[in-house]
Tab-separated table of C-alpha atoms and ligand atoms in Angstrom:
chain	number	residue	atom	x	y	z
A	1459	UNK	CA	-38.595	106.317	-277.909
A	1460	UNK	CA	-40.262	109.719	-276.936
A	1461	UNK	CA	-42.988	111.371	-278.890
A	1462	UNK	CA	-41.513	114.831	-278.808
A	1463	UNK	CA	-42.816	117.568	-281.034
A	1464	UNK	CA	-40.496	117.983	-284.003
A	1465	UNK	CA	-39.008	114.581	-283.793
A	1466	UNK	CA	-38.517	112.867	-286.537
A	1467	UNK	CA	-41.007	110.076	-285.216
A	1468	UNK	CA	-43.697	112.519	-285.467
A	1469	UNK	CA	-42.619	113.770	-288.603
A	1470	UNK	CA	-43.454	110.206	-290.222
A	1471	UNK	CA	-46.425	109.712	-288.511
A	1472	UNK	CA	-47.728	112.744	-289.275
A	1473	UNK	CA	-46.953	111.830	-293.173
A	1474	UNK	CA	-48.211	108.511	-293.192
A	1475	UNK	CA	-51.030	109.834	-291.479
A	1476	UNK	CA	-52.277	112.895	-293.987
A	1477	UNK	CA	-49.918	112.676	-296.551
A	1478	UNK	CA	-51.793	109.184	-298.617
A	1479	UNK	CA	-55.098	110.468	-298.075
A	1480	UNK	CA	-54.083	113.968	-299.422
A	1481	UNK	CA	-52.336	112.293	-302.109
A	1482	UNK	CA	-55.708	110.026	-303.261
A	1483	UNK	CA	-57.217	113.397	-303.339
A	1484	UNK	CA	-54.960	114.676	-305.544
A	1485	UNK	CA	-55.235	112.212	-307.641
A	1486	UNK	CA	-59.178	112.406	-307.501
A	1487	UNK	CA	-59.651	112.037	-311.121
A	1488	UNK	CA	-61.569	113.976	-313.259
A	1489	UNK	CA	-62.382	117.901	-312.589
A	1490	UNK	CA	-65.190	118.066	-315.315
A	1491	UNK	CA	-68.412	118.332	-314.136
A	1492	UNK	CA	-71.871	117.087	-316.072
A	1493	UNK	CA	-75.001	119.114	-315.025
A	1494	UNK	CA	-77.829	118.144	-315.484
A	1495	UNK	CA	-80.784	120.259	-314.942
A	1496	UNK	CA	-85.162	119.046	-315.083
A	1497	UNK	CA	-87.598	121.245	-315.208
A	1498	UNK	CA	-91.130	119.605	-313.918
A	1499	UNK	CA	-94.774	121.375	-313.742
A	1500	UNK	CA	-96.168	120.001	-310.856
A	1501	UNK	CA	-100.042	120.358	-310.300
A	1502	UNK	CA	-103.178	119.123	-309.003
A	1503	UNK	CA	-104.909	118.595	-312.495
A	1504	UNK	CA	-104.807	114.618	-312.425
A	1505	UNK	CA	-102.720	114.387	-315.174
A	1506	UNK	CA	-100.388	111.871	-314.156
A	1507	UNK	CA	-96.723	111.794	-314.701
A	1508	UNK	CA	-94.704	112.510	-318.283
A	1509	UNK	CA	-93.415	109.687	-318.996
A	1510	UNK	CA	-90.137	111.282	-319.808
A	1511	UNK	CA	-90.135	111.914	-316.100
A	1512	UNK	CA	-88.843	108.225	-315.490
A	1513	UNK	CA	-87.436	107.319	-312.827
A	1514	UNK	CA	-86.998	110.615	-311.296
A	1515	UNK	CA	-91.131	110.887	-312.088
A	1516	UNK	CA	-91.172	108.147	-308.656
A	1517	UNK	CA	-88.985	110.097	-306.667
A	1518	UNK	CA	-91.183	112.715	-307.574
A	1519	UNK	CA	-94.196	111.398	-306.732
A	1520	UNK	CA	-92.684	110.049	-303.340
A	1521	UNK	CA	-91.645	113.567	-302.106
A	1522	UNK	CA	-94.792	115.491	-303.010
A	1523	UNK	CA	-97.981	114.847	-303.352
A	1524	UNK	CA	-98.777	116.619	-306.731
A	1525	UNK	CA	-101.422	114.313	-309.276
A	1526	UNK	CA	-99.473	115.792	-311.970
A	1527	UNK	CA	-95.760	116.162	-313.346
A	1528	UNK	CA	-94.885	117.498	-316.593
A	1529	UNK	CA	-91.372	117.946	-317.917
A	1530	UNK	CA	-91.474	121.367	-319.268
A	1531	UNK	CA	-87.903	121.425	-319.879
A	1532	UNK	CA	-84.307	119.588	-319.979
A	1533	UNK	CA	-81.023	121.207	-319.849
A	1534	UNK	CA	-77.019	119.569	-319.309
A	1535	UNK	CA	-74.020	120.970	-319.788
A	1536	UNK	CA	-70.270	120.220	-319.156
A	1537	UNK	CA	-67.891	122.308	-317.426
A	1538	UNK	CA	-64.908	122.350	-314.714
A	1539	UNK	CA	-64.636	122.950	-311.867
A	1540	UNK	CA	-63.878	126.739	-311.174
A	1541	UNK	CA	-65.999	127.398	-314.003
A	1542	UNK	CA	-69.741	128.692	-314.031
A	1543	UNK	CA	-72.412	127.284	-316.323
A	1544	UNK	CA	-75.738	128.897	-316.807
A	1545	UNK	CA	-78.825	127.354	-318.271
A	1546	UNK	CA	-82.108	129.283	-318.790
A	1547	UNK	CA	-85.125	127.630	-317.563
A	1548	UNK	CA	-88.911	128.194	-318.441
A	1549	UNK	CA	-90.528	130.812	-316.805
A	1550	UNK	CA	-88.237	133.405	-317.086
A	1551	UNK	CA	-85.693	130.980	-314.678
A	1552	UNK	CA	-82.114	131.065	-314.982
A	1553	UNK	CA	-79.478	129.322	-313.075
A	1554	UNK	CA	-75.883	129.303	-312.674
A	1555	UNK	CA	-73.931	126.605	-311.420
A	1556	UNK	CA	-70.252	126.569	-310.623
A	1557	UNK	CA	-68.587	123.469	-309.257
A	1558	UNK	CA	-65.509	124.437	-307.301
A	1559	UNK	CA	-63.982	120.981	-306.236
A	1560	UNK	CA	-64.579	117.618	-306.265
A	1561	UNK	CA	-63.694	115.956	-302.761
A	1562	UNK	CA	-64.183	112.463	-302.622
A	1563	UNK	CA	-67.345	111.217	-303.580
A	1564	UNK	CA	-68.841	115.063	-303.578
A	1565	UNK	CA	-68.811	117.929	-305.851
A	1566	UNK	CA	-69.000	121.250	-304.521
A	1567	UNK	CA	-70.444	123.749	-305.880
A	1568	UNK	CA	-72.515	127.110	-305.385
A	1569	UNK	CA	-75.474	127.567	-307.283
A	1570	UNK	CA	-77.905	130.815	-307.655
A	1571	UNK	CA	-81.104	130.706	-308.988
A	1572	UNK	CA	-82.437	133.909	-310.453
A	1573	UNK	CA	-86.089	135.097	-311.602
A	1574	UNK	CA	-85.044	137.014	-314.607
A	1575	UNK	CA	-82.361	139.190	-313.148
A	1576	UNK	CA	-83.131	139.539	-309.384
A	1577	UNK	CA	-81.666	136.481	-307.567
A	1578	UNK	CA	-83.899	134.590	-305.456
A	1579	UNK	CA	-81.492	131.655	-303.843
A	1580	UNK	CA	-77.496	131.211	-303.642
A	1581	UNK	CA	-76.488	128.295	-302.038
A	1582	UNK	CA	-73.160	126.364	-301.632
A	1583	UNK	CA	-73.433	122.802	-300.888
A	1584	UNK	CA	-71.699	119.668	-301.340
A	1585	UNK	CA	-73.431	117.099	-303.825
A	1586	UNK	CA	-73.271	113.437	-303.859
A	1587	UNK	CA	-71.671	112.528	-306.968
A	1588	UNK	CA	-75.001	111.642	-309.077
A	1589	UNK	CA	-77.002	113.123	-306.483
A	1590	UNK	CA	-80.041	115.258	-306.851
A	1591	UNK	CA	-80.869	119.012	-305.242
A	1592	UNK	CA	-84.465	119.810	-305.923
A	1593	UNK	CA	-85.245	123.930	-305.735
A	1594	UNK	CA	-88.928	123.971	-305.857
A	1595	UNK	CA	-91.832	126.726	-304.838
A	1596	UNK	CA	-92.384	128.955	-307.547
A	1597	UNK	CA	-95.426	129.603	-309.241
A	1598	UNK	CA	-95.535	128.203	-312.794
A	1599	UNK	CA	-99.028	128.249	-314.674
A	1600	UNK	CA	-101.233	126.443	-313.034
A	1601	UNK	CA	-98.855	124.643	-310.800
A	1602	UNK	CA	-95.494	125.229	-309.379
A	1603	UNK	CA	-92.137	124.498	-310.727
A	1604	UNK	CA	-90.042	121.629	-309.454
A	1605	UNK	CA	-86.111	121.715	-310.232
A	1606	UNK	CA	-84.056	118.913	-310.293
A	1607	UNK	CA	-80.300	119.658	-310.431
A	1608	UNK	CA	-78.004	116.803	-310.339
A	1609	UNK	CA	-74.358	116.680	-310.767
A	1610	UNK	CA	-72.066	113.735	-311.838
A	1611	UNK	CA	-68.327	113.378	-312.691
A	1612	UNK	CA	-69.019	110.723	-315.071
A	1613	UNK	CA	-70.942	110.783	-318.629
A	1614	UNK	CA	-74.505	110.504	-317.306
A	1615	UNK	CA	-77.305	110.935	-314.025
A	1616	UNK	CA	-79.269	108.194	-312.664
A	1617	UNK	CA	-81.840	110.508	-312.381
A	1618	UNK	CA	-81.636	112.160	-315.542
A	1619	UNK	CA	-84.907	112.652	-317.560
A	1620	UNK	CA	-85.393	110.708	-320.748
A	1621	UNK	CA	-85.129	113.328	-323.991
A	1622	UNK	CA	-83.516	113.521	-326.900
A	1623	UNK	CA	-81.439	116.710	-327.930
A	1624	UNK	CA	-81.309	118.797	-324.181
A	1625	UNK	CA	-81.237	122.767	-324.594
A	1626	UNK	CA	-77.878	124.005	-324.625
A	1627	UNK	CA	-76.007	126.070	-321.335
A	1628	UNK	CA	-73.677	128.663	-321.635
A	1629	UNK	CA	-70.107	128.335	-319.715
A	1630	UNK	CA	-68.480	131.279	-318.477
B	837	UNK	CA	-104.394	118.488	-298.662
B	838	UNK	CA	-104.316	119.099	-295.051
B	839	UNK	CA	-106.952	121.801	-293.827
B	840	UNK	CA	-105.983	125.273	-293.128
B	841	UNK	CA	-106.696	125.157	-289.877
B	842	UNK	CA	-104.324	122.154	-289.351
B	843	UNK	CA	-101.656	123.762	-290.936
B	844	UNK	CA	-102.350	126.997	-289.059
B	845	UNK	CA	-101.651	125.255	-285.698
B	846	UNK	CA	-97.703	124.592	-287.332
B	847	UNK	CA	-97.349	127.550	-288.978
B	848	UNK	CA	-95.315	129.280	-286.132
B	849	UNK	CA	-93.042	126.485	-285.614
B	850	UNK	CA	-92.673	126.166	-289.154
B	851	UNK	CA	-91.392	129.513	-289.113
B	852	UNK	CA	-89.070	128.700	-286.331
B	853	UNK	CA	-87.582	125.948	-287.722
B	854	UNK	CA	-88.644	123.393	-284.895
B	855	UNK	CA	-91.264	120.663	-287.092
B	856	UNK	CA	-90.455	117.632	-288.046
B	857	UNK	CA	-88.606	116.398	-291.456
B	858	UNK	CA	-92.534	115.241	-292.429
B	859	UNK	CA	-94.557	118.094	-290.725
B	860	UNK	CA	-91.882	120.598	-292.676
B	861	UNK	CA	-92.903	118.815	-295.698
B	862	UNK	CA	-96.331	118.778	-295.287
B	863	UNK	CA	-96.470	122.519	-294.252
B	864	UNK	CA	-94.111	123.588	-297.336
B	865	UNK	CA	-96.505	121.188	-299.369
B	866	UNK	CA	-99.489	122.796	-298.558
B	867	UNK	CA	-98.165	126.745	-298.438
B	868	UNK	CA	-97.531	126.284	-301.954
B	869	UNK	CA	-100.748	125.575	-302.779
B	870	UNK	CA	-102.477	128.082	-300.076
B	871	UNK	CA	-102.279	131.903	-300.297
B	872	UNK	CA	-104.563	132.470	-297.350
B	873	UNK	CA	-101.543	130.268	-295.094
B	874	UNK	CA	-98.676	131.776	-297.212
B	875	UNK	CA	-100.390	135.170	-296.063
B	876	UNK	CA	-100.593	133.963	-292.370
B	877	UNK	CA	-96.761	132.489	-292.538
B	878	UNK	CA	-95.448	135.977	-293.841
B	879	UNK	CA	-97.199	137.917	-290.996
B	880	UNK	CA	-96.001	135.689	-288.496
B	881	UNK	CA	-92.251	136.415	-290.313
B	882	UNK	CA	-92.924	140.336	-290.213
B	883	UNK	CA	-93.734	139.373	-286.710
B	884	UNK	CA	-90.567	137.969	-285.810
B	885	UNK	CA	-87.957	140.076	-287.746
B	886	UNK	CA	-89.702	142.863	-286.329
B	887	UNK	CA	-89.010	141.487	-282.799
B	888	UNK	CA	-85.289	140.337	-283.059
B	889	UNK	CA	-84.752	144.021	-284.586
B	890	UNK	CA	-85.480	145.264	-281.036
B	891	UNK	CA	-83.560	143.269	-279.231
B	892	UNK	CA	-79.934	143.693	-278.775
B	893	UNK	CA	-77.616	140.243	-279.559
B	894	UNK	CA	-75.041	139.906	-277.425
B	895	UNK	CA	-71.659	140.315	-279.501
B	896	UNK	CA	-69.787	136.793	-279.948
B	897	UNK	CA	-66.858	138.175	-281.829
B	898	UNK	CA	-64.159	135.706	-280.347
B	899	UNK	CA	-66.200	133.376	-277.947
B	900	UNK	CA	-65.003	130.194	-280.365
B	901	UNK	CA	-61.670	130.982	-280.327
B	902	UNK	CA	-61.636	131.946	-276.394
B	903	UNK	CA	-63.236	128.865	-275.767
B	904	UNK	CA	-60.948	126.805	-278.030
B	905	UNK	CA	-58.076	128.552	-275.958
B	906	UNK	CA	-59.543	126.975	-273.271
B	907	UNK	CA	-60.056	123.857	-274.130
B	908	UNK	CA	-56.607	123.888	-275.308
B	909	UNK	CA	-55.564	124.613	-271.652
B	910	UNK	CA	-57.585	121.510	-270.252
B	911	UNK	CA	-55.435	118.452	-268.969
B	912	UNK	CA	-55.338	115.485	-272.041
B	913	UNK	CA	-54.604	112.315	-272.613
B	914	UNK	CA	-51.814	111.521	-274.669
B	915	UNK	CA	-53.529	110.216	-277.828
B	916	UNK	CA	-55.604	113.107	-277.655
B	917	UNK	CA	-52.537	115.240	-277.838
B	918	UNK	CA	-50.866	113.680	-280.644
B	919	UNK	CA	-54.430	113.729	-282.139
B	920	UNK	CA	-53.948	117.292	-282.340
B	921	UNK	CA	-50.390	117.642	-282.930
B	922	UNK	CA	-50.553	115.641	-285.738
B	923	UNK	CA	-53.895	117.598	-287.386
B	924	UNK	CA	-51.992	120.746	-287.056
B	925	UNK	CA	-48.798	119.240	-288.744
B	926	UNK	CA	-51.083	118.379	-291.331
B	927	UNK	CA	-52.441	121.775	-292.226
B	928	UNK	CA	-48.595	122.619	-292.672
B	929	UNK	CA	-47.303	119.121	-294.349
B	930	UNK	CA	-49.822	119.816	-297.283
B	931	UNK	CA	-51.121	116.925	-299.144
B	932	UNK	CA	-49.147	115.822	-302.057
B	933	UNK	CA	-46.758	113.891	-299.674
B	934	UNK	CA	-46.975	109.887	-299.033
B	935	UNK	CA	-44.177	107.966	-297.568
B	936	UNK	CA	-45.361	104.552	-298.608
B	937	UNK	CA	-47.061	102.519	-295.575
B	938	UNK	CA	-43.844	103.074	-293.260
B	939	UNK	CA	-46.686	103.731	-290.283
B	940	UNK	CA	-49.999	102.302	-292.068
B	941	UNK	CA	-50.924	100.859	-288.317
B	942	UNK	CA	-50.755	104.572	-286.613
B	943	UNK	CA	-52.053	106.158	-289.835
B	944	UNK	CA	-55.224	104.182	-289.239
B	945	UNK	CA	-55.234	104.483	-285.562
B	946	UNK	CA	-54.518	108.210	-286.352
B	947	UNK	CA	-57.746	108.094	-289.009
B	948	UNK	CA	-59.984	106.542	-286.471
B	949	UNK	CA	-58.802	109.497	-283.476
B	950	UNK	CA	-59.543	112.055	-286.003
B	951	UNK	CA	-62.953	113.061	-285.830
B	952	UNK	CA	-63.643	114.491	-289.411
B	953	UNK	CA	-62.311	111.255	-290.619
B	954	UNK	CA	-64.102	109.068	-288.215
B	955	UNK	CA	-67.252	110.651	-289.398
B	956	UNK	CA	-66.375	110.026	-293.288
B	957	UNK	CA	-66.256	106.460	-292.101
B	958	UNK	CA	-69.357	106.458	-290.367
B	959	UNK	CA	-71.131	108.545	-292.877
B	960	UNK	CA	-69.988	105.503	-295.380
B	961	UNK	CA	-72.473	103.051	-294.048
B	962	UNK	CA	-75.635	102.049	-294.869
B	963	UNK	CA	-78.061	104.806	-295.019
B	964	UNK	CA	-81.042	104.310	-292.400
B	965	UNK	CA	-84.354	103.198	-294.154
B	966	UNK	CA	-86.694	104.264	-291.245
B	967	UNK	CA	-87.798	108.022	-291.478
B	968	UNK	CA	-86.046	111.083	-291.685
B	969	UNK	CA	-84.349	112.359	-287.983
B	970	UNK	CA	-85.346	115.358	-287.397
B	971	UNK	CA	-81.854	117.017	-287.453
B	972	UNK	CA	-82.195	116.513	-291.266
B	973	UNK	CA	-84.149	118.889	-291.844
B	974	UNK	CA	-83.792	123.047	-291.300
B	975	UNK	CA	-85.542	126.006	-292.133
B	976	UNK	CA	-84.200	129.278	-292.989
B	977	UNK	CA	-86.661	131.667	-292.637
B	978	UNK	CA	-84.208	134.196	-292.709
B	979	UNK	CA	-83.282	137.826	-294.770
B	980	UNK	CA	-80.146	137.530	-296.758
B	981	UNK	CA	-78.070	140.179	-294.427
B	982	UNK	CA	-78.995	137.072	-291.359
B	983	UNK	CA	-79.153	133.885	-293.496
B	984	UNK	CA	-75.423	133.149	-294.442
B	985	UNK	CA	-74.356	130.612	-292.245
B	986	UNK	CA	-70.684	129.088	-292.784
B	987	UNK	CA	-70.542	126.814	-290.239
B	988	UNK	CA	-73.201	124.808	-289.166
B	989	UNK	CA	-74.004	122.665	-292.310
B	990	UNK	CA	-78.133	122.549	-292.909
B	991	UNK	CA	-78.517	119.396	-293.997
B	992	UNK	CA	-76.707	116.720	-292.655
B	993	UNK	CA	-74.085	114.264	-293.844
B	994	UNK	CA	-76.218	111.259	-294.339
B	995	UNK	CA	-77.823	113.271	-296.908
B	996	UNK	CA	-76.648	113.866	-300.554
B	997	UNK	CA	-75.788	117.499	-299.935
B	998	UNK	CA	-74.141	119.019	-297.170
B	999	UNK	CA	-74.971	123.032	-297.339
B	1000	UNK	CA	-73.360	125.374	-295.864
B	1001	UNK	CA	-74.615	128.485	-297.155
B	1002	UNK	CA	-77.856	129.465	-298.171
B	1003	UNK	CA	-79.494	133.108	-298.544
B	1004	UNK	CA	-82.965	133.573	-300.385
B	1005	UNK	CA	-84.752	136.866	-300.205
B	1006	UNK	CA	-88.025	134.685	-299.477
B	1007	UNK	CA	-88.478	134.703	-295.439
B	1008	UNK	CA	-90.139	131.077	-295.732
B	1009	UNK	CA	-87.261	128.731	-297.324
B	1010	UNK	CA	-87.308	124.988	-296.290
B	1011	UNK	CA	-85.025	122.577	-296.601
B	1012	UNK	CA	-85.118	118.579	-295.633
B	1013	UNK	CA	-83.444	115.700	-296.914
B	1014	UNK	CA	-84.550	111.985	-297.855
B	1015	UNK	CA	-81.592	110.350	-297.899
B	1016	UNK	CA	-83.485	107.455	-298.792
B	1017	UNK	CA	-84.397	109.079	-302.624
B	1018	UNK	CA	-80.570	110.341	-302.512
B	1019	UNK	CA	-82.051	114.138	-302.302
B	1020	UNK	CA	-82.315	117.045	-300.659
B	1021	UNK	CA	-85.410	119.564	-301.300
B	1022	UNK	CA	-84.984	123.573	-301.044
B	1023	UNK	CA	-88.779	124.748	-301.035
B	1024	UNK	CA	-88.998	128.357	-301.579
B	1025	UNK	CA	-92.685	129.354	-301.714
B	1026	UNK	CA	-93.685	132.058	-303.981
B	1027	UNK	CA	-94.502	135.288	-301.849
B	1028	UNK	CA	-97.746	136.419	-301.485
C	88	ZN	ZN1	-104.220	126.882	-296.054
C-alpha cells in the first residue's frame, strides 16, 4: 500500500481523522449564552464582605487584598451567539458582550467595556464555560470597581452572586 | 500595602511586562490605590512610547510565511508529512463529515501528531496547584493603534480565558491568570 497524496487511503484517513471531531463540534449543543455580570466596591474601609458576595466574595478576597467588598450591582442576560448583549453598570459603566461561538468547553466572545460613551477596553477571549473574567481598576467612590463577568451555556454560574430579581440587559 | 519605594523599584519592569504573575499583582494592587506611583508608572510610559516613536522597526511583512516556506523545504520524516498532509486536507474536507471508526487507530495516532490537538489533551489535565508560571501572566502597556495582537494569546491555556486581542486606551493594563480560582484578572488602573 503507498501513502500517495490523493489516494483514496488518505482520503479516509484524513476523514476519520477530522471529520468525527468536526462533527462533535457540530453537534456542540446549545448556542445560547447566559451572562452573568457582578459589580463589587472594593475598598480599604474594613467593612468586610456582602454577604451576597458568596462564594465569589473568597475568590475575591484571595486575588486582592481589599478589607472590603460590596455588591453594588447584579446583572444576567441570555443571548446567542452572534448576538450582542449590553448591561449598564454603576458608575456610569456599560458593557457589551457578544459571544461568537462556543468551541468545546469555551465560549468566545469579545467584550468592550465603555465609561459612558468612550470605550476604555475591547477584548476577545475564549472563556471557560462557567468561567470568570474580572475587569477591575476604575475608580468607584471610595474604592475601585471590581467586575466579574462569567459566561455559561447552561441555566446558571458557579460564581454567580446571590440576589433576587438581577437588572435587566438589552440584546441587540 | 507595599511601600512606594518598593513598588518604585518594579515599576519599570512592570511597564515592560517582565514581573512575575505575583509581583504584577502586587504592583497593579498597589497602583490602584497610589496616585503618586500611578503618576511615576505613566511617566515612565510617556517615556517609552516616546522612545519606540524614534526608532525605526524593521518591516516583517512576510517573514512568517518566508520562514514557513522554508520550513516546508526542510527534509521530514514521514509521519511528519502525513501530519501535514492530512491538516491541510482537513481545512478543505470541512467538518460535518464522519465515516464511522473505519481508521479510529490512525485517527488517534493522527490526534496525538497534531499539535493543536495534542495540546487540547494536555491542557485537559489537572490544573497545577503550585503558583502561577510566569508565562501566565502579560502586560499590555500599550496604545490601541500597537496593542491588537492576533496571534500570540495573553493568557495561556491552562487558564480560563485564552485572549487574543486586547486594546485599552489606558497605557498600564495588566493581565494574569489564577487558574487555580478558574479566573483571569484585566486590571486597568484609572489614569492619573
Ligand atoms: Zn505608591
Amino acid at each position: 500500500m503507498t501513502l500517495r497524496p490523493g489516494s483514496l487511503t488518505f482520503l479516509i484517513i484524513a476523514i476519520a481523522a477530522f471529520g468525527t471531531p468536526g462533527l462533535a463540534h457540530a453537534q456542540a449543543g446549545p448556542k445560547r449564552v447566559t451572562v452573568y455580570i457582578d459589580s463589587v466596591m472594593a475598598a480599604d474601609t474594613n467593612e468586610g464582605t456582602d454577604p451576597r458576595l458568596a462564594p465569589m466574595g473568597k475568590k475575591l478576597q484571595g486575588l486582592f487584598g481589599f478589607s472590603t467588598y460590596s455588591l453594588i450591582g447584579h446583572n444576567e442576560g441570555q443571548t446567542d451567539c452572534g448576538k450582542m448583549i449590553a448591561f449598564t453598570l454603576p458608575g456610569g459603566k456599560i458593557l457589551h458582550v457578544q459571544p461568537r461561538a462556543i468551541d468545546g468547553d469555551m465560549i468566545a466572545m469579545e467584550i468592550v467595556l465603555f465609561d459612558g460613551t468612550r470605550p476604555m477596553m475591547t477584548t476577545d477571549l475564549k472563556l471557560k464555560n462557567n468561567g470568570t473574567l474580572i475587569v477591575g481598576g476604575p475608580r468607584y467612590e471610595q474604592g475601585m470597581m471590581i467586575i466579574s463577568i462569567g459566561a455559561s451555556t447552561g441555566g446558571s454560574h458557579p460564581m454567580r452572586a446571590q440576589v433576587g430579581a438581577p437588572a435587566q440587559a438589552n440584546t441587540r | 500595602m507595599a511601600e512606594c519605594g518598593e513598588i518604585g523599584m518594579m515599576l519599570g519592569a512592570f511597564e515592560d511586562s517582565e514581573l512575575e504573575p505575583n509581583e504584577m499583582q502586587e504592583v497593579a494592587f498597589h497602583l490602584a490605590r497610589c496616585e503618586s506611583c500611578t503618576g511615576i508608572l505613566a511617566d515612565y510610559s510617556t517615556l517609552g512610547r516616546d522612545l519606540r516613536s524614534i526608532t525605526a522597526e524593521p518591516s516583517l511583512a512576510g517573514f512568517s510565511s518566508a520562514v514557513i516556506a522554508r520550513v516546508d523545504r526542510l527534509p521530514q520524516p514521514v509521519l511528519t508529512r502525513i501530519a501535514r498532509y492530512l491538516r491541510r486536507q482537513a481545512d478543505s474536507v470541512g467538518s460535518g463529515f464522519a465515516w464511522g471508526g473505519a481508521a479510529a487507530a490512525i485517527a488517534v495516532l493522527t490526534i496525538i501528531l497534531m499539535t493543536p490537538y495534542a495540546e487540547q489533551f494536555a491542557n485537559r489535565g489537572p490544573h497545577s496547584t503550585t503558583s502561577i508560571a510566569g508565562h501566565e501572566a502579560a502586560t499590555a502597556v500599550n496604545q490601541v493603534a500597537e496593542a491588537t495582537a492576533s496571534e500570540p494569546t495573553m493568557a495561556d491555556n491552562d487558564s480560563h480565558a485564552d485572549i487574543s486581542r486586547l486594546e485599552s486606551e489606558n497605557h498600564s493594563v495588566a493581565v494574569w491568570s489564577e487558574p487555580r480560582r478558574d479566573t483571569t484578572v484585566i486590571w486597568l488602573p484609572d489614569q492619573p
